[in-house]
């Protein structure tokens, strides 16, 4: 039985803005006597972010659940409802972070979370939008409906990667935010105390923003996502559980799936855990993808040097050492169609040869 409402925050932001990195930083501030939960949604069909978060936070007091493929707001929020219900039943968390895909519609997720039924269990607080200020003058971003909606719903805007900014880029972000309203807090990641400052504001109630009604479209269909009555995530119909993703490895020991929508394309692979990859070969492959204008790469891979997490965005590759994983998996996202057979061949060439 839930005795008090769960502090809940949406951490939104466009592809590669740094949402997962921010959540990792926030998890370091978790009090020892609390249990926190993270719901991660990814555009691609192969979940990676949960592995990146869970691989560095294996404590039972941090529970992570993933919804891969599409957007949490699709089908009137049914994936959101089921996943959160399962998370709460399993973890009974004191705090819940929800990280939607960078191509998602956070206003629709907020609508589901704040209906009269769900407010009895969730205390929806300030929404955070992670933004790379270098992008706000780029029309691919500034004229993108999702990018603007993420800015619109945000109570706190967290300027990530400030160490890479040019002189006026933080000012450009401030000017861009002025188009929306004057209630947003802008926090720069340049400060040593920025994460603590942001954390202190998370429990403030979110501010309802006035916005014109929009009809959002599913990335996989044409159903309207603006249902007049969003069902409760705690209703009996939402507790039946989701169908588990069925992975059947082929004779070469891998399984793949593709996704397309919102002007983006993704391919993801899952490899049998017995397969080991050559670490240096994976680094070379990631650099090759950078040259091919792949906009995003995420991976958790078993290599001869241990378990490694790969994260590539804006032509920059970062690698982290992870403690555990169930298998190897990689996801790439591009703004033009991808050829699976060619990419699979390159990946298989990275297998470690004893």
Short mmCIF file of C-alpha atoms in Angstrom, two decimals:
data_model
loop_
_atom_site.label_atom_id
_atom_site.label_comp_id
_atom_site.label_asym_id
_atom_site.label_seq_id
_atom_site.Cartn_x
_atom_site.Cartn_y
_atom_site.Cartn_z
CA UNK A 1 0.00 0.00 0.00
CA UNK A 2 1.37 3.41 -1.03
CA UNK A 3 1.14 5.79 1.94
CA UNK A 4 2.51 8.89 0.25
CA UNK A 5 2.67 10.13 -3.31
CA UNK A 6 5.86 9.43 -5.22
CA UNK A 7 8.01 12.41 -6.21
CA UNK A 8 8.12 12.22 -10.01
CA UNK A 9 10.14 14.19 -12.55
CA UNK A 10 10.29 14.01 -16.33
CA UNK A 11 13.83 14.49 -17.69
CA UNK A 12 13.37 15.43 -21.33
CA UNK A 13 15.65 16.70 -24.09
CA UNK A 14 16.48 16.09 -27.74
CA UNK A 15 18.64 13.26 -29.06
CA UNK A 16 22.13 13.44 -27.57
CA UNK A 17 21.44 16.36 -25.24
CA UNK A 18 22.75 14.45 -22.22
CA UNK A 19 19.63 13.16 -20.45
CA UNK A 20 21.15 9.86 -19.36
CA UNK A 21 24.33 11.58 -18.15
CA UNK A 22 22.24 13.96 -16.04
CA UNK A 23 20.27 11.09 -14.51
CA UNK A 24 23.52 9.29 -13.65
CA UNK A 25 24.69 12.46 -11.87
CA UNK A 26 21.39 12.77 -9.97
CA UNK A 27 21.52 9.12 -8.87
CA UNK A 28 24.77 9.89 -7.05
CA UNK A 29 22.76 12.18 -4.75
CA UNK A 30 20.32 9.47 -3.68
CA UNK A 31 20.02 9.19 0.11
CA UNK A 32 21.01 5.75 1.39
CA UNK A 33 17.60 5.15 2.94
CA UNK A 34 15.63 5.80 -0.26
CA UNK A 35 14.79 3.70 -3.29
CA UNK A 36 14.71 5.48 -6.63
CA UNK A 37 13.32 4.25 -9.94
CA UNK A 38 14.05 5.25 -13.52
CA UNK A 39 11.78 4.64 -16.49
CA UNK A 40 13.71 4.94 -19.75
CA UNK A 41 12.11 5.19 -23.18
CA UNK A 42 14.16 4.97 -26.35
CA UNK A 43 13.28 5.67 -29.97
CA UNK A 44 15.10 2.55 -31.10
CA UNK A 45 13.79 -0.97 -30.66
CA UNK A 46 16.82 -2.24 -28.70
CA UNK A 47 17.07 -0.83 -25.18
CA UNK A 48 20.53 0.55 -24.35
CA UNK A 49 20.11 3.34 -21.78
CA UNK A 50 18.92 1.01 -19.03
CA UNK A 51 22.14 -0.97 -19.47
CA UNK A 52 24.25 2.19 -19.31
CA UNK A 53 22.47 3.33 -16.14
CA UNK A 54 22.15 -0.08 -14.53
CA UNK A 55 25.72 -1.06 -15.37
CA UNK A 56 26.97 1.69 -13.06
CA UNK A 57 24.12 1.49 -10.51
CA UNK A 58 23.64 -2.16 -9.61
CA UNK A 59 22.17 -1.41 -6.16
CA UNK A 60 18.73 -2.82 -5.39
CA UNK A 61 17.82 0.72 -4.30
CA UNK A 62 18.00 1.95 -7.91
CA UNK A 63 15.46 0.13 -10.08
CA UNK A 64 15.45 0.70 -13.84
CA UNK A 65 12.80 -0.23 -16.38
CA UNK A 66 12.94 0.28 -20.11
CA UNK A 67 10.33 0.78 -22.82
CA UNK A 68 12.06 0.52 -26.19
CA UNK A 69 10.65 1.51 -29.55
CA UNK A 70 8.53 4.54 -30.33
CA UNK A 71 7.28 7.04 -27.80
CA UNK A 72 5.81 6.67 -24.31
CA UNK A 73 2.91 8.94 -25.24
CA UNK A 74 1.68 6.69 -28.04
CA UNK A 75 -1.64 4.87 -27.76
CA UNK A 76 -2.89 7.32 -25.12
CA UNK A 77 0.05 6.54 -22.87
CA UNK A 78 -0.56 2.80 -22.44
CA UNK A 79 3.20 1.95 -22.39
CA UNK A 80 3.67 4.63 -19.73
CA UNK A 81 0.80 3.34 -17.65
CA UNK A 82 1.88 -0.30 -17.67
CA UNK A 83 5.59 0.36 -17.17
CA UNK A 84 5.16 2.77 -14.25
CA UNK A 85 2.65 0.49 -12.59
CA UNK A 86 5.11 -2.41 -12.80
CA UNK A 87 7.95 -0.22 -11.52
CA UNK A 88 5.97 0.91 -8.51
CA UNK A 89 4.80 -2.59 -7.67
CA UNK A 90 8.38 -3.90 -7.88
CA UNK A 91 10.37 -1.07 -6.32
CA UNK A 92 7.93 0.98 -4.19
CA UNK A 93 10.18 3.97 -4.94
CA UNK A 94 10.55 7.22 -3.06
CA UNK A 95 11.39 9.01 -6.32
CA UNK A 96 10.70 8.29 -9.99
CA UNK A 97 12.57 9.74 -12.97
CA UNK A 98 11.01 9.35 -16.42
CA UNK A 99 13.33 9.78 -19.41
CA UNK A 100 11.32 9.93 -22.66
CA UNK A 101 12.93 9.43 -26.04
CA UNK A 102 14.48 12.55 -27.51
CA UNK A 103 11.90 12.29 -30.28
CA UNK A 104 8.96 12.04 -27.87
CA UNK A 105 6.16 14.38 -26.85
CA UNK A 106 6.50 15.21 -23.13
CA UNK A 107 3.28 17.25 -23.00
CA UNK A 108 1.28 14.11 -23.69
CA UNK A 109 3.16 12.15 -21.03
CA UNK A 110 2.43 14.95 -18.54
CA UNK A 111 -1.23 14.74 -19.45
CA UNK A 112 -1.29 11.05 -18.54
CA UNK A 113 0.68 11.48 -15.32
CA UNK A 114 -1.40 14.36 -14.01
CA UNK A 115 -4.93 13.14 -14.62
CA UNK A 116 -7.19 12.94 -11.58
CA UNK A 117 -6.56 9.24 -11.03
CA UNK A 118 -2.77 9.22 -11.28
CA UNK A 119 -2.40 12.30 -9.09
CA UNK A 120 -3.48 10.13 -6.18
CA UNK A 121 -0.21 8.17 -6.43
CA UNK A 122 2.25 10.38 -8.32
CA UNK A 123 3.38 13.82 -7.16
CA UNK A 124 4.48 15.26 -10.48
CA UNK A 125 7.09 17.92 -9.83
CA UNK A 126 9.30 20.12 -11.99
CA UNK A 127 10.02 18.93 -15.52
CA UNK A 128 13.64 19.23 -16.65
CA UNK A 129 14.73 19.79 -20.25
CA UNK A 130 18.39 19.07 -21.04
CA UNK A 131 19.60 21.30 -23.86
CA UNK A 132 22.84 21.69 -25.77
CA UNK A 133 22.76 25.46 -26.39
CA UNK A 134 24.89 25.05 -29.51
CA UNK A 135 21.78 23.70 -31.25
CA UNK A 136 19.24 26.49 -30.69
CA UNK A 137 20.24 28.46 -33.80
CA UNK A 138 20.27 25.33 -35.96
CA UNK A 139 16.94 25.18 -37.82
CA UNK A 140 16.96 21.38 -37.66
CA UNK A 141 16.34 21.91 -33.95
CA UNK A 142 14.76 25.36 -33.57
CA UNK A 143 11.98 24.54 -36.06
CA UNK A 144 11.45 20.98 -34.84
CA UNK A 145 8.07 20.52 -33.14
CA UNK A 146 9.40 18.05 -30.56
CA UNK A 147 12.35 20.27 -29.65
CA UNK A 148 10.03 23.21 -29.09
CA UNK A 149 7.53 21.17 -27.10
CA UNK A 150 10.31 19.96 -24.81
CA UNK A 151 11.27 23.58 -24.18
CA UNK A 152 7.64 24.60 -23.71
CA UNK A 153 6.83 22.10 -20.95
CA UNK A 154 10.11 22.54 -19.04
CA UNK A 155 10.22 24.21 -15.64
CA UNK A 156 14.01 23.81 -15.42
CA UNK A 157 16.29 24.04 -18.46
CA UNK A 158 19.67 22.43 -17.90
CA UNK A 159 22.34 23.67 -20.30
CA UNK A 160 24.62 20.68 -20.86
CA UNK A 161 28.15 20.51 -22.31
CA UNK A 162 28.82 24.18 -21.47
CA UNK A 163 32.57 23.59 -21.63
CA UNK A 164 32.16 23.21 -25.42
CA UNK A 165 30.23 26.46 -25.97
CA UNK A 166 31.43 29.50 -27.86
CA UNK A 167 31.12 32.97 -26.32
CA UNK A 168 27.45 33.78 -27.02
CA UNK A 169 25.81 30.35 -27.11
CA UNK A 170 24.48 30.45 -23.56
CA UNK A 171 23.00 33.90 -24.30
CA UNK A 172 21.41 32.46 -27.45
CA UNK A 173 19.72 29.82 -25.31
CA UNK A 174 18.39 32.46 -22.92
CA UNK A 175 16.97 34.43 -25.85
CA UNK A 176 15.38 31.30 -27.30
CA UNK A 177 13.71 30.50 -23.96
CA UNK A 178 12.23 33.99 -23.84
CA UNK A 179 9.92 32.97 -26.70
CA UNK A 180 8.02 30.69 -24.34
CA UNK A 181 7.56 32.21 -20.86
CA UNK A 182 9.49 33.83 -18.05
CA UNK A 183 8.95 31.10 -15.45
CA UNK A 184 11.76 28.75 -16.46
CA UNK A 185 14.94 28.34 -14.42
CA UNK A 186 18.12 28.09 -16.50
CA UNK A 187 20.94 26.13 -14.89
CA UNK A 188 24.37 25.95 -16.50
CA UNK A 189 26.40 22.76 -16.21
CA UNK A 190 29.53 24.90 -15.96
CA UNK A 191 29.05 25.31 -12.21
CA UNK A 192 30.46 22.70 -9.82
CA UNK A 193 27.22 22.96 -7.85
CA UNK A 194 24.86 22.76 -10.86
CA UNK A 195 23.63 19.21 -10.16
CA UNK A 196 22.99 20.00 -6.49
CA UNK A 197 21.21 23.22 -7.50
CA UNK A 198 19.02 21.33 -9.96
CA UNK A 199 18.28 18.58 -7.43
CA UNK A 200 17.11 21.14 -4.87
CA UNK A 201 14.50 22.37 -7.35
CA UNK A 202 13.13 18.97 -8.33
CA UNK A 203 10.50 18.79 -5.59
CA UNK A 204 8.82 22.04 -6.53
CA UNK A 205 5.43 21.49 -8.24
CA UNK A 206 5.43 21.69 -11.99
CA UNK A 207 3.91 24.81 -13.53
CA UNK A 208 0.98 24.33 -15.91
CA UNK A 209 1.84 25.95 -19.23
CA UNK A 210 -0.71 27.30 -21.64
CA UNK A 211 -0.30 25.77 -25.07
CA UNK A 212 -2.37 25.32 -28.19
CA UNK A 213 -3.86 21.84 -28.46
CA UNK A 214 -2.00 19.62 -30.91
CA UNK A 215 -2.74 16.25 -32.38
CA UNK A 216 0.35 14.08 -32.13
CA UNK A 217 0.88 11.08 -34.32
CA UNK A 218 2.31 7.74 -33.35
CA UNK A 219 5.66 6.85 -34.87
CA UNK A 220 4.11 3.57 -35.96
CA UNK A 221 0.56 4.52 -36.89
CA UNK A 222 -2.00 7.22 -37.46
CA UNK A 223 -4.02 7.12 -34.24
CA UNK A 224 -4.50 10.39 -32.43
CA UNK A 225 -2.59 10.51 -29.17
CA UNK A 226 -4.80 13.14 -27.58
CA UNK A 227 -7.38 10.92 -25.96
CA UNK A 228 -9.97 12.97 -24.09
CA UNK A 229 -9.72 10.72 -21.03
CA UNK A 230 -6.31 9.30 -20.25
CA UNK A 231 -6.84 6.14 -18.19
CA UNK A 232 -5.23 5.66 -14.82
CA UNK A 233 -1.90 3.86 -14.82
CA UNK A 234 -3.10 2.09 -11.70
CA UNK A 235 -6.41 0.84 -13.10
CA UNK A 236 -6.97 -2.94 -13.24
CA UNK A 237 -6.70 -2.91 -17.03
CA UNK A 238 -3.16 -1.56 -16.83
CA UNK A 239 -1.84 -4.15 -14.41
CA UNK A 240 -2.01 -7.08 -16.76
CA UNK A 241 1.62 -6.60 -17.70
CA UNK A 242 3.26 -5.95 -21.05
CA UNK A 243 4.19 -8.63 -23.51
CA UNK A 244 7.89 -9.35 -23.18
CA UNK A 245 10.07 -8.63 -26.15
CA UNK A 246 10.81 -11.95 -27.84
CA UNK A 247 14.43 -12.32 -28.92
CA UNK A 248 15.28 -15.26 -31.14
CA UNK A 249 18.93 -15.37 -32.10
CA UNK A 250 19.75 -16.46 -35.63
CA UNK A 251 22.45 -18.97 -36.56
CA UNK A 252 25.10 -16.25 -36.29
CA UNK A 253 24.08 -15.47 -32.72
CA UNK A 254 22.31 -12.14 -33.07
CA UNK A 255 18.86 -10.55 -33.44
CA UNK A 256 18.06 -7.16 -34.91
CA UNK A 257 15.13 -4.82 -35.26
CA UNK A 258 14.53 -1.55 -37.10
CA UNK A 259 12.38 1.49 -36.39
CA UNK A 260 11.38 4.56 -38.38
CA UNK A 261 9.50 7.71 -37.47
CA UNK A 262 9.67 11.44 -36.73
CA UNK A 263 12.22 11.76 -39.59
CA UNK A 264 14.68 9.35 -37.99
CA UNK A 265 15.76 5.75 -38.63
CA UNK A 266 17.24 3.23 -36.21
CA UNK A 267 18.68 -0.26 -36.24
CA UNK A 268 19.51 -2.22 -33.11
CA UNK A 269 21.25 -5.53 -32.54
CA UNK A 270 21.32 -7.92 -29.59
CA UNK A 271 24.11 -10.54 -29.49
CA UNK A 272 24.29 -13.77 -27.57
CA UNK A 273 26.33 -13.33 -24.37
CA UNK A 274 28.82 -15.99 -25.48
CA UNK A 275 30.00 -13.68 -28.27
CA UNK A 276 32.95 -11.47 -27.37
CA UNK A 277 33.95 -8.36 -29.30
CA UNK A 278 37.34 -6.79 -29.96
CA UNK A 279 37.44 -3.50 -28.04
CA UNK A 280 39.79 -1.72 -30.47
CA UNK A 281 37.73 -2.89 -33.45
CA UNK A 282 34.59 -1.41 -31.88
CA UNK A 283 36.37 1.91 -31.37
CA UNK A 284 37.35 1.90 -35.05
CA UNK A 285 33.78 1.05 -36.07
CA UNK A 286 32.40 3.91 -33.98
CA UNK A 287 34.84 6.31 -35.65
CA UNK A 288 33.70 4.98 -39.02
CA UNK A 289 30.09 5.72 -38.07
CA UNK A 290 31.09 9.27 -37.16
CA UNK A 291 32.44 9.71 -40.69
CA UNK A 292 29.17 8.34 -42.10
CA UNK A 293 27.11 11.01 -40.29
CA UNK A 294 25.38 8.61 -37.93
CA UNK A 295 23.75 11.00 -35.45
CA UNK A 296 23.64 8.64 -32.46
CA UNK A 297 25.28 5.41 -31.33
CA UNK A 298 24.72 3.68 -28.01
CA UNK A 299 26.02 0.28 -27.04
CA UNK A 300 26.74 -2.05 -24.16
CA UNK A 301 29.26 -4.62 -25.34
CA UNK A 302 31.11 -7.63 -23.94
CA UNK A 303 34.73 -7.29 -25.04
CA UNK A 304 38.02 -9.06 -24.34
CA UNK A 305 38.87 -6.14 -22.03
CA UNK A 306 35.60 -6.26 -20.07
CA UNK A 307 32.11 -4.79 -20.39
CA UNK A 308 32.10 -1.40 -22.09
CA UNK A 309 29.41 1.22 -22.62
CA UNK A 310 29.69 3.33 -25.77
CA UNK A 311 27.91 6.64 -26.33
CA UNK A 312 28.45 8.68 -29.48
CA UNK A 313 26.76 12.00 -30.24
CA UNK A 314 27.82 15.07 -32.23
CA UNK A 315 30.82 13.19 -33.56
CA UNK A 316 32.20 12.62 -30.06
CA UNK A 317 32.61 9.12 -28.63
CA UNK A 318 32.71 8.39 -24.91
CA UNK A 319 33.39 4.99 -23.38
CA UNK A 320 32.67 3.84 -19.84
CA UNK A 321 33.49 0.65 -17.95
CA UNK A 322 30.41 -1.22 -16.74
CA UNK A 323 30.00 -3.81 -13.99
CA UNK A 324 27.47 -6.14 -15.56
CA UNK A 325 25.29 -6.91 -18.58
CA UNK A 326 23.13 -9.77 -19.78
CA UNK A 327 24.25 -9.53 -23.42
CA UNK A 328 25.86 -7.24 -25.99
CA UNK A 329 23.64 -4.73 -27.78
CA UNK A 330 24.08 -1.72 -30.05
CA UNK A 331 21.70 0.87 -31.48
CA UNK A 332 22.39 3.50 -34.12
CA UNK A 333 20.13 6.36 -35.20
CA UNK A 334 20.40 8.33 -38.45
CA UNK A 335 18.37 10.93 -40.30
CA UNK A 336 18.48 8.93 -43.54
CA UNK A 337 17.65 5.26 -44.30
CA UNK A 338 20.11 2.64 -43.07
CA UNK A 339 21.19 -0.56 -44.82
CA UNK A 340 21.04 -3.31 -42.22
CA UNK A 341 23.04 -5.94 -44.14
CA UNK A 342 26.03 -3.64 -44.62
CA UNK A 343 26.05 -2.51 -41.00
CA UNK A 344 25.66 -6.06 -39.67
CA UNK A 345 28.66 -7.17 -41.72
CA UNK A 346 30.76 -4.40 -40.17
CA UNK A 347 29.63 -5.38 -36.67
CA UNK A 348 30.36 -9.09 -37.11
CA UNK A 349 33.84 -8.19 -38.33
CA UNK A 350 34.46 -6.80 -34.81
CA UNK A 351 34.12 -10.20 -33.11
CA UNK A 352 37.18 -11.07 -31.07
CA UNK A 353 39.38 -13.69 -32.69
CA UNK A 354 41.17 -15.90 -30.16
#
